[in-house]
PDB file of C-alpha atoms in Angstrom:
ATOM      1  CA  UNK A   2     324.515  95.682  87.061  1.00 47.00           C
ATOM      2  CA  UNK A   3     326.235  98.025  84.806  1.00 53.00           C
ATOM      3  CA  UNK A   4     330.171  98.359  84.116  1.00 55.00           C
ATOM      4  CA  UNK A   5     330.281 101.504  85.854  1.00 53.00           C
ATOM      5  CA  UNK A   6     327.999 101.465  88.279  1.00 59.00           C
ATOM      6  CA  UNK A   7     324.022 102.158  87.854  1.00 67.00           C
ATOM      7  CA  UNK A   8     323.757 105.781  87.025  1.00 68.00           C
ATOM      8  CA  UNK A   9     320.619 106.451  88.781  1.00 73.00           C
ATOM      9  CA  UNK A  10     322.304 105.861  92.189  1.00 73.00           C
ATOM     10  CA  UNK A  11     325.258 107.559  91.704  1.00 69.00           C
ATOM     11  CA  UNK A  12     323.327 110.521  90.733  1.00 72.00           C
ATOM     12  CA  UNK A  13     321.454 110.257  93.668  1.00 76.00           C
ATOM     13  CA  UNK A  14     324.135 109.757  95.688  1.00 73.00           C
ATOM     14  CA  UNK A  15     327.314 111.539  94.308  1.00 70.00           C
ATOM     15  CA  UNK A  16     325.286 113.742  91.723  1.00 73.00           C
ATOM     16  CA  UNK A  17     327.432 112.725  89.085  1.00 70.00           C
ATOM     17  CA  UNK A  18     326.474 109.371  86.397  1.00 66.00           C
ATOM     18  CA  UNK A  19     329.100 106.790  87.078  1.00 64.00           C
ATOM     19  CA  UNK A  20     332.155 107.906  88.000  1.00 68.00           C
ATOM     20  CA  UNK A  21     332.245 106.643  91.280  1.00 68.00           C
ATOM     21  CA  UNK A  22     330.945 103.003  90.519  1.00 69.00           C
ATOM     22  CA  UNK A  23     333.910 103.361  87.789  1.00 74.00           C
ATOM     23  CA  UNK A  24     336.715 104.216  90.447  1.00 78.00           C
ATOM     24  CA  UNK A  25     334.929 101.136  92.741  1.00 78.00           C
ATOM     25  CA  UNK A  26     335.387  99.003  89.489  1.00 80.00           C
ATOM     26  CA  UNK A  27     339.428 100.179  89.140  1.00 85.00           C
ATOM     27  CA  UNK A  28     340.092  99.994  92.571  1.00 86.00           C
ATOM     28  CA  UNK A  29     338.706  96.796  92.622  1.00 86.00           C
ATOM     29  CA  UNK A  30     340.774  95.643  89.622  1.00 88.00           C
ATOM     30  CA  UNK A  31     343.630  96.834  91.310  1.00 90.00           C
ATOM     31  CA  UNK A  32     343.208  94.314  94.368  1.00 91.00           C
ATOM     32  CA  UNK A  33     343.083  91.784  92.118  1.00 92.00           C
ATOM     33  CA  UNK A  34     346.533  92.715  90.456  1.00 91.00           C
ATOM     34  CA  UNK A  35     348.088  93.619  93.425  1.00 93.00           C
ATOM     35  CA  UNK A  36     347.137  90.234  95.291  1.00 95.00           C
ATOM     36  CA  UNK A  37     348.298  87.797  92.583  1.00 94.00           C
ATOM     37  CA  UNK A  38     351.236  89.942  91.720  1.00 95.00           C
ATOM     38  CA  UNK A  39     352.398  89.637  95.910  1.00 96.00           C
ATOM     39  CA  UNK A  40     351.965  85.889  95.761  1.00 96.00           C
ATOM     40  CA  UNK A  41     353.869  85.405  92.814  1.00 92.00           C
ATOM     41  CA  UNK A  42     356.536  87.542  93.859  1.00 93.00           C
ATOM     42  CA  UNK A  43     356.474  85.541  97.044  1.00 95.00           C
ATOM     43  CA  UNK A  44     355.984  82.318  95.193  1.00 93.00           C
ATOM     44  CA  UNK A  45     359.169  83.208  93.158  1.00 91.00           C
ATOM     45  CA  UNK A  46     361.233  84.511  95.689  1.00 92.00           C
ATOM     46  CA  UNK A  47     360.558  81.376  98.608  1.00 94.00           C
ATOM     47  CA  UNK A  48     360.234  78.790  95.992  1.00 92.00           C
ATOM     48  CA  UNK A  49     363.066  79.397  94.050  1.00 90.00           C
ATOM     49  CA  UNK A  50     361.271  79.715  91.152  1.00 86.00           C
ATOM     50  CA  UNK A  51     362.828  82.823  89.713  1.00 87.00           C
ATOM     51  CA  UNK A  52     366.325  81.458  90.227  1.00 87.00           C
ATOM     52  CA  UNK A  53     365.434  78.492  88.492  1.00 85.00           C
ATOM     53  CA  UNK A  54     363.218  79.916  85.735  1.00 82.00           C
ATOM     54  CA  UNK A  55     364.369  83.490  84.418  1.00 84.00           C
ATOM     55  CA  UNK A  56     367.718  84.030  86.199  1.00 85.00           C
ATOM     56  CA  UNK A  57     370.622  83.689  84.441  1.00 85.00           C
ATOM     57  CA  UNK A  58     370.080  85.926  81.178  1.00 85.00           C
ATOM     58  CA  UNK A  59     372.718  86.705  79.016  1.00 86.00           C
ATOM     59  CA  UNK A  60     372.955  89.069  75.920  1.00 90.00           C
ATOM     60  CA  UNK A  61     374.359  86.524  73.704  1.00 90.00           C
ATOM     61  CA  UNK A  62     371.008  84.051  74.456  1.00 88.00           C
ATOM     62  CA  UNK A  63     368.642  86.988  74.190  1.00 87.00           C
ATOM     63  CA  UNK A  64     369.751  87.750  70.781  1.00 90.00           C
ATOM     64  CA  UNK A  65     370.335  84.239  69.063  1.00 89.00           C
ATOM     65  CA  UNK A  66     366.133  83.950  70.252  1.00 85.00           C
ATOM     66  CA  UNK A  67     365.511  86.718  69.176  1.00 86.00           C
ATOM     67  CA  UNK A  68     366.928  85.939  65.965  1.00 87.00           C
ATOM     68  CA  UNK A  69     366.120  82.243  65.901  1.00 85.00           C
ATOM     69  CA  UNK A  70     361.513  83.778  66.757  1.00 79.00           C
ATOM     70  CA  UNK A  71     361.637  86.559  64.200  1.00 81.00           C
ATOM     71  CA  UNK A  72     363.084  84.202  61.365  1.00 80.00           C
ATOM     72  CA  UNK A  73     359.908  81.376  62.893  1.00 73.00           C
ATOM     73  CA  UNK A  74     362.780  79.186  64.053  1.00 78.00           C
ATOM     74  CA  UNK A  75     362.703  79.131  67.577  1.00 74.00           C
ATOM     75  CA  UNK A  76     361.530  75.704  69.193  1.00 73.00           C
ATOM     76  CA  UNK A  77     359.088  75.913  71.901  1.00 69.00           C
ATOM     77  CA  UNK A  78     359.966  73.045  74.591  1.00 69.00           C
ATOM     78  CA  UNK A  79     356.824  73.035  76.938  1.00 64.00           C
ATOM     79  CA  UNK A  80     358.913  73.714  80.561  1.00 63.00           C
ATOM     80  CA  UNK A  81     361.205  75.698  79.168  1.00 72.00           C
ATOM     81  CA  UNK A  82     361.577  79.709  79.021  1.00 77.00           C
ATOM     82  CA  UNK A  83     363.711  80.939  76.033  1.00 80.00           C
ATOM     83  CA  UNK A  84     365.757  83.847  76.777  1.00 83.00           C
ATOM     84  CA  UNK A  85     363.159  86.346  75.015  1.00 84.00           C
ATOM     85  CA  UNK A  86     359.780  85.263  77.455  1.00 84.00           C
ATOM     86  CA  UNK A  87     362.366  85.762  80.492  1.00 88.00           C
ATOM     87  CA  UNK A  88     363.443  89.744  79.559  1.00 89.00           C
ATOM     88  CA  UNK A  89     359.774  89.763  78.864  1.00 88.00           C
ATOM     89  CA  UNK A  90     359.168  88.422  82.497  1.00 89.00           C
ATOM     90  CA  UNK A  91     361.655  90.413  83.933  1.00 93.00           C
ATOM     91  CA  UNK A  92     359.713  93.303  82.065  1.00 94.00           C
ATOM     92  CA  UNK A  93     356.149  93.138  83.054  1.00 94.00           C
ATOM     93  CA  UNK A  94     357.062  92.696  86.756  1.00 94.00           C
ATOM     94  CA  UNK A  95     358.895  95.775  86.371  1.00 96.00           C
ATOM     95  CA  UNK A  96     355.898  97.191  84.683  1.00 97.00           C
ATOM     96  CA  UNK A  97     353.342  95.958  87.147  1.00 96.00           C
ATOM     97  CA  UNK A  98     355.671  97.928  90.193  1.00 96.00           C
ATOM     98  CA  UNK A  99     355.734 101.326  88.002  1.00 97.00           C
ATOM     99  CA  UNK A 100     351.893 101.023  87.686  1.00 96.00           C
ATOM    100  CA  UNK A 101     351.347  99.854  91.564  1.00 94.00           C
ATOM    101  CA  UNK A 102     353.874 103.287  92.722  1.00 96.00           C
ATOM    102  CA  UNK A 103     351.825 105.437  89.858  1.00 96.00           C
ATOM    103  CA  UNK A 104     349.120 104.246  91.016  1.00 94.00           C
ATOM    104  CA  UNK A 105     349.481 105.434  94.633  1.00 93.00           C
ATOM    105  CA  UNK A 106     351.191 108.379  94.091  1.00 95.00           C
ATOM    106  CA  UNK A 107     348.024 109.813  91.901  1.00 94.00           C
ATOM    107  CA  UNK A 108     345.635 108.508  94.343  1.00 91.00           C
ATOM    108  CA  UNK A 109     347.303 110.210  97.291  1.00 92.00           C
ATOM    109  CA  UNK A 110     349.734 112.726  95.570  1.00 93.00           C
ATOM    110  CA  UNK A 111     349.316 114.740  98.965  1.00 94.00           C
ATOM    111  CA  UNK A 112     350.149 112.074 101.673  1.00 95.00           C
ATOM    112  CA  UNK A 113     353.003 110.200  98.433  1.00 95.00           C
ATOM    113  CA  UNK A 114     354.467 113.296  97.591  1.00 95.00           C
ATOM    114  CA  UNK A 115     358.255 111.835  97.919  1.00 96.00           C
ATOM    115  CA  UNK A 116     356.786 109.004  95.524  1.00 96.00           C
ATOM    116  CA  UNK A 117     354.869 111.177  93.153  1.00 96.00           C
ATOM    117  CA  UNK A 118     358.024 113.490  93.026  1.00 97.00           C
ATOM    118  CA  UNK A 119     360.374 110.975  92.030  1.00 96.00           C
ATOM    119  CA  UNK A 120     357.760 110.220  89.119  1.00 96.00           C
ATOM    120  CA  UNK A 121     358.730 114.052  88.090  1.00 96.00           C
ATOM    121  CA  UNK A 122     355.091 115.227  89.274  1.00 96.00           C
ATOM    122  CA  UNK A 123     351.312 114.295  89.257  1.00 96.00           C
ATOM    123  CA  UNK A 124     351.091 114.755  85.813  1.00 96.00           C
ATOM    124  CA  UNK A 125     353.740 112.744  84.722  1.00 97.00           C
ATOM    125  CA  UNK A 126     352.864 109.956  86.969  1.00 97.00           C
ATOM    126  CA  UNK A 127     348.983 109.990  85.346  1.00 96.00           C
ATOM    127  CA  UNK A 128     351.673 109.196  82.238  1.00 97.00           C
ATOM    128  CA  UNK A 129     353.185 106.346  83.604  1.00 97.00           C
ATOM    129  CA  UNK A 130     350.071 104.814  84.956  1.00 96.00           C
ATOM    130  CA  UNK A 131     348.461 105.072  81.498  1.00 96.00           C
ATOM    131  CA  UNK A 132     351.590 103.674  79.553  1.00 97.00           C
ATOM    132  CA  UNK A 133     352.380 100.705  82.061  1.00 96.00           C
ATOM    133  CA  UNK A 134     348.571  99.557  81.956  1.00 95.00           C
ATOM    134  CA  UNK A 135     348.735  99.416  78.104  1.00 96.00           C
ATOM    135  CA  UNK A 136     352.316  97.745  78.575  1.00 96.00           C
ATOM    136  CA  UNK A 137     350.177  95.110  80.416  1.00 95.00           C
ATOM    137  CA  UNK A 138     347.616  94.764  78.228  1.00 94.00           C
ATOM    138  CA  UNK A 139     349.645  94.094  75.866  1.00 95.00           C
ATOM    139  CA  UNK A 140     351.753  91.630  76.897  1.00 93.00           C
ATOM    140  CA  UNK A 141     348.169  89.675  77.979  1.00 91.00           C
ATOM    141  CA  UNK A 142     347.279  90.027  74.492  1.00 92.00           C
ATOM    142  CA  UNK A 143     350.302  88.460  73.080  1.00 87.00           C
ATOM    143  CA  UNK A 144     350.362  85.923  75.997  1.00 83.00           C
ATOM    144  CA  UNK A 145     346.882  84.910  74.746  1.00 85.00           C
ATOM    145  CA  UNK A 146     347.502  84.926  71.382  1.00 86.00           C
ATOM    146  CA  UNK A 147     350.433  82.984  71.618  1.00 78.00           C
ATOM    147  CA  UNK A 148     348.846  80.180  73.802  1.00 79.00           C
ATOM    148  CA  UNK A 149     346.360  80.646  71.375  1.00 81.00           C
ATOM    149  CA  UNK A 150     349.162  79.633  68.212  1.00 78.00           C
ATOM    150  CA  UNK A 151     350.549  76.419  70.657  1.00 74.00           C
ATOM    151  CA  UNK A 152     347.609  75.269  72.410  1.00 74.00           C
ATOM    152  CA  UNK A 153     350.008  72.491  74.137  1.00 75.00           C
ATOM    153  CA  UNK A 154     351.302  75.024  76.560  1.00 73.00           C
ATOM    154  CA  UNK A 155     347.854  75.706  78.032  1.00 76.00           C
ATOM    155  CA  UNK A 156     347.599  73.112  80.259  1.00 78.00           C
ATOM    156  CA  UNK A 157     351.083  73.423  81.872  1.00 74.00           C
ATOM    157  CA  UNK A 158     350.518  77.411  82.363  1.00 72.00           C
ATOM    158  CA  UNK A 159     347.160  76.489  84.374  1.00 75.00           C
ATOM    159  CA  UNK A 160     348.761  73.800  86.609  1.00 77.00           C
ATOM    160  CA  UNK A 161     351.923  75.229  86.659  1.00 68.00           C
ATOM    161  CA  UNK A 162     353.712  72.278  85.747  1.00 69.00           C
ATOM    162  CA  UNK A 163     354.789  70.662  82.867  1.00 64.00           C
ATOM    163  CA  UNK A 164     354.231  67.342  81.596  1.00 57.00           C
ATOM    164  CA  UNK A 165     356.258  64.383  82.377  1.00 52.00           C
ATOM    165  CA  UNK A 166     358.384  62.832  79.631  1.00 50.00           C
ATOM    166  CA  UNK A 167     358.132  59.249  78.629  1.00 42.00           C
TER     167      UNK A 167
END
């Protein structure tokens, strides 16, 4: 099995060498995101979660962290969101929206058009999709490399819940 398909068949097939097993492979992809990112939002929304964990922010808090993590001074409590992850939150679930409605709108600009439209145009959406996929890339990167720098939070992020104090 190939990344894109195996190029034999889809020349057979679709005379063409892999597009189609690609499209299978992003459409795929994009079940995946759009199924985790409806539980979560559900999740967050039933649970509370989002009420508890990101909501308040304030400019004041966003800019003492901000401060406190570029000048290596912020403390990391495992738990705890500072007011920099929660804009950055707030941020990639707006991101992950834009890419869902760029996403339809350039895979049915036709039967979307309203959507694709307000995204000033196929072309322009095509844009969007691009920039809010590398927006979440991205932020997975630095999410990685960040567990990555405090291995302690790893365990908490998988479970979902943080350890008990003593």
């Amino acid at each position: 099995m190939t990344f894109g398909g195996w190029p034999e068949v889809s020349q057979r097939w679709h005379n063409e060498e892999g597009l189609a097993g690609a499209l299978q492979w992003h459409f795929a992809a994009m079940w995946l995101l759009f199924v985790n990112f409806l539980v979560y939002l559900v999740y967050g929304l039933i649970s509370g979660h989002f009420r508890r964990t990101i909501f308040p922010i304030q400019l004041q808090e966003i800019l003492r962290d901000l401060r406190a993590a570029l000048g290596g001074q912020l403390v990391h409590r495992v738990g705890e969101r500072n007011a920099v992850q929660r804009v950055l939150y707030i941020g990639v679930i707006t991101v992950i929206v834009l890419t869902l409605l760029s996403g339809l709108s350039i895979w049915k600009p036709v039967q979307f058009q309203e959507l694709t439209a307000v995204f000033g145009g196929y072309d322009t959406a095509r844009y969007v999709h691009f920039f809010c996929m590398a927006a979440i890339v991205l932020f997975l990167a630095v999410h990685l490399a960040l567990t990555a720098l405090v291995p302690k939070v790893l365990p908490p992020m998988i479970t979902g819940r943080a350890g008990r104090r003593r």
